[in-house]
Amino acid sequence: MAAPVSLLVEFGGGAELLFDGIKKHQVTLPCQQEPWDIRNLLKWIKQNLLKERPELFIQGDTVRPGILVLINDADWELMGELDYKLQDQDNVVFISTLHGG
Amino acid sequence: MCQAGEDYGGCRAPPGRPHVSGAQKCMKCKEGAPVLVIRVGDAFCKACFREYFVHKFRAMLGKNRVIFPGEKVLLALSGGPSSSAMLRQVQEGLSRETAKRLRFVPGVIYVDEGAVCGQSPEEREDTLTRMQALLQASGFPHHLIHLEEVFELPSSILQHAPHAPSPPGSSYKAAVEGFIHQQRQGAAGTGDTMAPEGQVQERLAVLGMQEGAAASPEGLLPASALTEELRQLFGAVTTLTAKEELLQMLRTHLILHTARVRGYSKVMMGDSCTRVAVKLLTNLSLGRGAFLALDTGFMDDRHGDVAVVRPMREYTAKEVAFYNRLFGVPTVFMPALDTKVLEKPSIHRLVERFLYALQAEFPSTVSTVYRTGEKLSATPADTTAEPQRCLLCLCVLDTGVVEGSTLQALLISEELSRKRPSDPSPTRGGCCAGAGARRCCGSPPASGTKARADFLPLLCYGCRLTIKDMTCLEPLPPYIRSEAERRRRRATMKQEIQEYLLEDEAAEPKS
C-alpha cells in the first residue's frame, strides 16, 4: 500500500504545449497498491494531465526519444530511469529537446 | 524498414547500455554527487559540469581562431535553448578577469517569425514582449527584426561581397598580443584614465545608446499588409520541407543584412551538436550534399564579408538543456512551422525523429554523425575565375551537367516524363535589343513555366527542389526577383557578345 505522493511536475522546452501551456503542475498521486515509480507516473500523466496528442510525449512504456527527464534536478539515468521509486515532495521535470525551440 | 523503437518479438536482444548508478561519484572530481550523464557513462557533478560547459565554449573559439579581438559579432538569438546558452556563455566570457576575457564586441539579434508560425496577433505580441525583455536584460545592443522585413531587403544581400581571406594563425596571435599591449598602455598612461576593462564596456554602452533606442519602440507588430504578403508567400509553398528551407533562407538573409548594415563582421549561430547532426543528414536528403561543410561547419563564409560561426556545435541538446535548467538561463519557447505536426512531417522532422530514436538505443549515434561531418571541409576557392553562385543560398553552383552524372540522368528523366512539350523558347536576339528591355514583343513579363525555366538555372540543385515546390514565383520578395532578373539579363547579354569576348589563351578558339 503506497501512501499518496505529492509531486511537482514541470514541463519545458515546448512539452508544455501538450499540457495547456501550463509549465508547473502540483499533483497528488492517489493511494494505490503498488508503489509509485516513473513508469506508473507516466501512465497517470497520460490519463490525467495530457490534453492532446499522447504520441508526442509518450512512446510505449517510456517517454518519446528527445524528452529529458530530471528527478530532483538530476538525470534520471542516475536514478534508475523508469524504475525510480517516487518519494513525497519529489520534483520531476520533463524537458523536450526536439525542434520548435 | 528498421524502426529503432520497435521490438521484433524478442528475437533481437537489446544492446547492452552501460548503466550508471547514482551511487557513483562525479568522474572528474571524484567527490561531488553526480547530476547528469554525458556521453556514455560519464557522470558529472554540478560544479564540474559548469566548468566543462564553460571551458568547451572558450576552447571552441580558441581552437578556431577566427574571431579577432575587438571584432563586432552578432549573436543570433532564437529564444531557444542553444542560442540562449550561447548568449549566457558570451556574457560570462566577457566578465572574466582581463587575461582570460573574451575579446569581441557582441550585439544580439532576434528575428520574429510569428507571422508564418500560425500565432495569433496576441500570442505574437506576448512573445515579442518577452523577447524584448530578454534582449534588454542581455546588456548588449540588440535588434529585433520582423520576418516581414524581407520585402524591404536590397538585392545586394544576394551578391557575394569580396573579402580578403582571413589571415592565418600567426597573425591572429599578433593581433591578440597587439590588443593586450594596447590595453596595458591605456592603463599605464596617466592622461588616458580609462581602465582596460572599461574600454570594451564603454564601447558597448555607446553602441547600446545608439542602437537600443532604435530597437525599443518596436514591441508592436509590423504592417498587416506585409504580414499578409508573407503569408501568401508561404501559402504558395506546397510542402513543409520547402517551407522550412525557405524560412531558413529568409531568416539568414535578414540576419546577414543586419550584420552588414550595422558593421558586424561575424554572426554567431547557436546550432547544437544534435542540431548539426540532424542538419547534416537532412541536407544530404535535400540534395545539398555538396555544401555540407558550409552548412554545418564551424565557419561559413559564403557571403564574403560576413562570416557565420557556430560555437555551440559541440554541445549536445541534452547538455544544453541541463545547463539551462541548472543555471537558470531564460528561454522563450515559440512554436515553429511544424510544432505538433506528426502526419506528413517535413524531411527535417523525419530525420530528427530517426536520429533521436536511434540515439535512445545507441548513445553514440549523434556524436558519430557529427564527427563524420567534421571531417568535411570546404573546397578551396577556385581562384582562376569568379565561380557562379546560387541565387538563393550563395553556394558555388554544383549543377554543371557532366556526361553520365546523376544530375544528367535526373534531367533526362524529367524531360521524358513531361506531359506536354515545353514552350519553345522565343528568339532573344531580334526583339530584345538593348540591355534594358524586359518585355519581349510587348508580351507580358515572363510568367508561369517560362519564368520558372529562367529562374531555375540560377539555383543550385537543393534550392531548385525548394522552388519546384512553389506553385508560382510571384509572391517571392522583390529582392530575389530583381536579382534573378539582373542575372538573367547579364547572361543574355553575355551570350550575345560571346563571340566578341577575348578568350583566355588556354581556351580553344571558336571555329
Coordinates of C-alpha atoms in Angstrom, one line a residue, chain B residues 17-280:
Chain B
R17 CA 23.6 0.0 -22.4
P18 CA 26.2 0.8 -19.7
H19 CA 24.2 1.6 -16.7
V20 CA 25.4 4.4 -14.4
S21 CA 24.1 4.3 -10.9
G22 CA 23.6 7.2 -8.7
A23 CA 25.9 5.7 -6.1
Q24 CA 28.9 6.6 -8.3
K25 CA 30.8 9.8 -7.7
C26 CA 31.5 12.5 -10.3
M27 CA 34.1 11.1 -12.6
K28 CA 36.1 14.3 -12.6
C29 CA 36.4 15.5 -9.1
K30 CA 35.6 12.1 -7.5
E31 CA 33.7 13.9 -4.7
G32 CA 30.5 15.5 -5.8
A33 CA 27.2 13.8 -6.2
P34 CA 26.6 13.3 -10.0
V35 CA 23.7 15.2 -11.5
L36 CA 23.9 14.1 -15.1
V37 CA 25.4 11.6 -17.5
I38 CA 27.2 13.0 -20.5
R39 CA 28.1 10.8 -23.5
V40 CA 28.2 7.2 -22.4
G41 CA 28.6 6.6 -18.7
D42 CA 30.4 9.9 -17.7
A43 CA 28.7 11.2 -14.6
F44 CA 29.4 14.8 -13.7
C45 CA 28.5 16.8 -10.6
K46 CA 27.1 20.3 -10.9
A47 CA 30.3 22.2 -10.4
C48 CA 32.3 20.1 -12.8
F49 CA 29.6 20.2 -15.4
R50 CA 29.6 24.0 -15.3
E51 CA 33.4 24.1 -15.7
Y52 CA 33.2 21.6 -18.5
F53 CA 30.5 23.6 -20.3
V54 CA 32.2 27.0 -20.0
H55 CA 35.6 25.6 -21.0
K56 CA 34.2 24.0 -24.1
F57 CA 32.9 27.3 -25.4
R58 CA 36.2 29.0 -24.9
A59 CA 38.1 26.1 -26.4
M60 CA 35.9 26.2 -29.4
L61 CA 36.6 29.8 -30.0
G62 CA 40.3 29.5 -29.1
K63 CA 40.9 26.5 -31.3
N64 CA 39.4 28.0 -34.4
R65 CA 40.9 31.5 -34.0
V66 CA 38.7 33.3 -36.4
I67 CA 37.3 35.9 -34.1
F68 CA 39.7 38.7 -33.7
P69 CA 39.9 40.9 -30.6
G70 CA 37.7 44.0 -30.9
E71 CA 35.7 42.5 -33.7
K72 CA 31.9 43.1 -33.8
V73 CA 30.0 39.8 -33.5
L74 CA 26.3 39.5 -33.9
L75 CA 24.6 36.8 -31.8
A76 CA 21.6 35.2 -33.4
L77 CA 19.1 34.5 -30.7
S78 CA 16.0 32.5 -31.4
G79 CA 14.9 32.2 -27.8
G80 CA 15.6 28.5 -27.9
P81 CA 17.8 26.7 -25.6
S82 CA 21.1 26.6 -27.6
S83 CA 21.1 30.2 -28.6
S84 CA 20.2 31.3 -25.0
A85 CA 23.0 29.2 -23.6
M86 CA 25.3 30.8 -26.2
L87 CA 24.3 34.2 -25.0
R88 CA 25.0 33.3 -21.4
Q89 CA 28.4 32.0 -22.4
V90 CA 29.3 35.2 -24.1
Q91 CA 28.1 37.2 -21.1
E92 CA 30.2 35.1 -18.8
G93 CA 33.1 35.2 -21.0
L94 CA 33.1 39.0 -21.2
S95 CA 33.0 39.4 -17.5
R96 CA 36.1 37.5 -16.6
E97 CA 39.4 38.9 -15.5
T98 CA 41.5 40.5 -18.1
A99 CA 43.7 37.7 -19.2
K100 CA 41.0 35.2 -19.8
R101 CA 38.3 37.5 -21.0
L102 CA 36.7 37.1 -24.4
R103 CA 37.7 40.0 -26.5
F104 CA 35.0 40.7 -29.1
V105 CA 32.1 43.2 -29.1
P106 CA 28.8 41.5 -29.2
G107 CA 25.3 42.5 -30.3
V108 CA 22.2 40.4 -30.3
I109 CA 19.5 39.9 -33.0
Y110 CA 16.2 38.2 -32.9
V111 CA 14.0 37.5 -35.9
D112 CA 10.3 37.5 -35.2
E113 CA 8.7 34.7 -37.3
G114 CA 5.3 34.8 -35.7
A115 CA 3.5 35.5 -39.0
V116 CA 4.3 32.1 -40.5
C117 CA 4.1 30.0 -37.4
G118 CA 0.4 30.4 -37.0
Q119 CA 0.5 32.6 -34.0
S120 CA -2.4 34.9 -33.3
P121 CA -1.6 38.6 -33.0
E122 CA -2.0 38.5 -29.2
E123 CA 0.4 35.5 -28.9
R124 CA 2.8 37.3 -31.2
E125 CA 2.8 40.4 -29.1
D126 CA 3.2 38.3 -26.0
T127 CA 6.2 36.5 -27.4
L128 CA 7.7 39.8 -28.6
T129 CA 7.3 41.4 -25.3
R130 CA 9.1 38.6 -23.6
M131 CA 11.9 38.5 -26.1
Q132 CA 12.3 42.3 -25.8
A133 CA 12.8 41.9 -22.1
L134 CA 15.3 39.1 -22.7
L135 CA 17.2 41.2 -25.2
Q136 CA 17.3 44.2 -22.9
A137 CA 18.4 42.1 -20.0
S138 CA 21.3 40.9 -22.0
G139 CA 23.0 44.2 -21.7
F140 CA 24.2 44.3 -25.3
P141 CA 23.0 46.3 -28.2
H142 CA 20.0 44.4 -29.6
H143 CA 18.0 44.3 -32.8
L144 CA 14.5 42.9 -33.1
I145 CA 13.7 42.2 -36.8
H146 CA 10.4 41.0 -38.2
L147 CA 10.4 38.4 -40.9
E148 CA 8.1 40.8 -42.9
E149 CA 11.2 43.0 -43.5
V150 CA 12.4 40.6 -46.2
F151 CA 10.2 42.6 -48.5
E152 CA 12.4 45.5 -48.0
L153 CA 15.8 43.9 -48.4
P154 CA 18.1 45.1 -51.1
S155 CA 19.3 42.6 -53.7
S156 CA 22.8 43.3 -52.7
I157 CA 22.4 40.6 -50.0
L158 CA 22.4 38.0 -52.7
Q159 CA 25.7 39.2 -54.0
H160 CA 28.9 37.8 -52.8
A161 CA 30.9 40.7 -51.3
P162 CA 34.6 40.3 -51.9
H163 CA 36.5 40.0 -48.8
A164 CA 40.2 39.5 -48.2
P165 CA 40.8 36.0 -47.0
S166 CA 41.2 35.9 -43.2
P167 CA 44.8 36.0 -42.0
P168 CA 46.3 32.7 -40.9
G169 CA 47.0 31.7 -37.3
S170 CA 50.2 33.7 -36.8
S171 CA 48.5 37.0 -37.5
Y172 CA 45.9 36.1 -35.0
K173 CA 48.4 35.7 -32.3
A174 CA 50.0 39.0 -33.3
A175 CA 46.6 40.6 -33.3
V176 CA 45.8 39.3 -29.8
E177 CA 49.2 40.4 -28.5
G178 CA 48.7 43.9 -30.0
F179 CA 45.3 44.2 -28.4
I180 CA 46.6 43.3 -24.9
H181 CA 49.6 45.6 -25.3
Q182 CA 47.2 48.4 -26.3
Q183 CA 45.1 47.8 -23.2
R184 CA 48.1 47.8 -20.9
Q185 CA 49.3 51.1 -22.4
G186 CA 45.9 52.5 -21.8
A187 CA 46.1 51.5 -18.1
A188 CA 49.7 52.8 -17.7
G189 CA 49.1 56.2 -19.2
T190 CA 48.1 58.9 -16.8
G191 CA 46.3 61.1 -19.3
D192 CA 44.0 58.5 -20.6
T193 CA 42.5 57.2 -17.4
M194 CA 40.1 54.6 -18.9
A195 CA 40.7 51.3 -17.2
P196 CA 41.3 48.5 -19.7
E197 CA 38.2 46.6 -18.6
G198 CA 36.3 49.8 -19.0
Q199 CA 37.2 50.2 -22.7
V200 CA 35.1 47.4 -24.0
Q201 CA 32.3 48.3 -21.6
E202 CA 32.3 51.8 -22.8
R203 CA 32.2 50.9 -26.4
L204 CA 29.3 48.6 -25.6
A205 CA 27.5 51.4 -23.7
V206 CA 27.9 53.8 -26.7
L207 CA 26.6 51.2 -29.1
G208 CA 23.8 50.5 -26.7
M209 CA 22.7 54.1 -26.7
Q210 CA 22.7 54.3 -30.5
E211 CA 21.1 51.0 -31.3
G212 CA 19.0 50.2 -28.3
A213 CA 17.0 53.3 -28.9
A214 CA 16.3 52.3 -32.5
A215 CA 15.1 48.9 -31.3
S216 CA 12.9 49.9 -28.4
P217 CA 9.5 51.1 -29.6
E218 CA 9.2 48.0 -31.8
G219 CA 7.1 45.9 -29.5
L220 CA 4.3 46.4 -31.9
L221 CA 3.7 44.2 -34.9
P222 CA 4.6 45.3 -38.4
A223 CA 2.1 46.4 -41.1
S224 CA -0.6 43.8 -41.6
A225 CA -0.2 44.2 -45.4
L226 CA 3.3 42.9 -45.2
T227 CA 2.2 40.1 -42.9
E228 CA -0.4 39.1 -45.5
E229 CA 2.2 39.1 -48.2
L230 CA 4.4 36.9 -46.2
R231 CA 1.5 34.5 -45.6
Q232 CA 0.8 34.4 -49.3
L233 CA 4.5 33.6 -49.9
F234 CA 4.4 30.7 -47.6
G235 CA 1.0 29.7 -48.8
A236 CA 2.4 29.3 -52.3
V237 CA 4.8 26.6 -51.0
T238 CA 3.2 23.2 -51.1
T239 CA 5.4 21.0 -48.9
L240 CA 6.5 21.5 -45.3
T241 CA 10.1 20.7 -46.2
A242 CA 10.3 23.6 -48.8
K243 CA 8.6 25.9 -46.3
E244 CA 11.3 25.1 -43.7
E245 CA 14.1 25.7 -46.2
L246 CA 12.5 28.9 -47.4
L247 CA 12.1 30.2 -43.9
Q248 CA 15.8 29.4 -43.0
M249 CA 16.9 31.1 -46.2
L250 CA 14.9 34.3 -45.5
R251 CA 16.0 34.3 -41.9
T252 CA 19.7 34.0 -42.8
H253 CA 19.3 36.8 -45.4
L254 CA 17.8 39.1 -42.8
I255 CA 20.4 38.4 -40.2
L256 CA 23.3 38.9 -42.6
H257 CA 21.8 42.1 -44.0
T258 CA 21.5 43.5 -40.5
A259 CA 25.1 42.4 -39.8
R260 CA 26.3 44.1 -42.9
V261 CA 24.4 47.3 -42.3
R262 CA 25.5 47.6 -38.7
G263 CA 29.1 46.8 -39.3
Y264 CA 29.2 43.3 -37.7
S265 CA 31.8 41.0 -39.4
K266 CA 30.7 37.8 -37.8
V267 CA 27.4 36.2 -36.9
M268 CA 27.2 33.5 -34.2
M269 CA 24.5 30.9 -34.6
G270 CA 23.5 28.6 -31.8
D271 CA 23.4 25.2 -33.6
S272 CA 24.0 22.4 -31.1
C273 CA 25.7 19.1 -32.0
T274 CA 22.4 17.4 -32.2
R275 CA 21.0 20.0 -34.5
V276 CA 24.1 19.9 -36.6
A277 CA 23.9 16.1 -37.0
V278 CA 20.2 16.4 -38.0
K279 CA 21.1 19.1 -40.4
L280 CA 23.8 17.0 -42.0

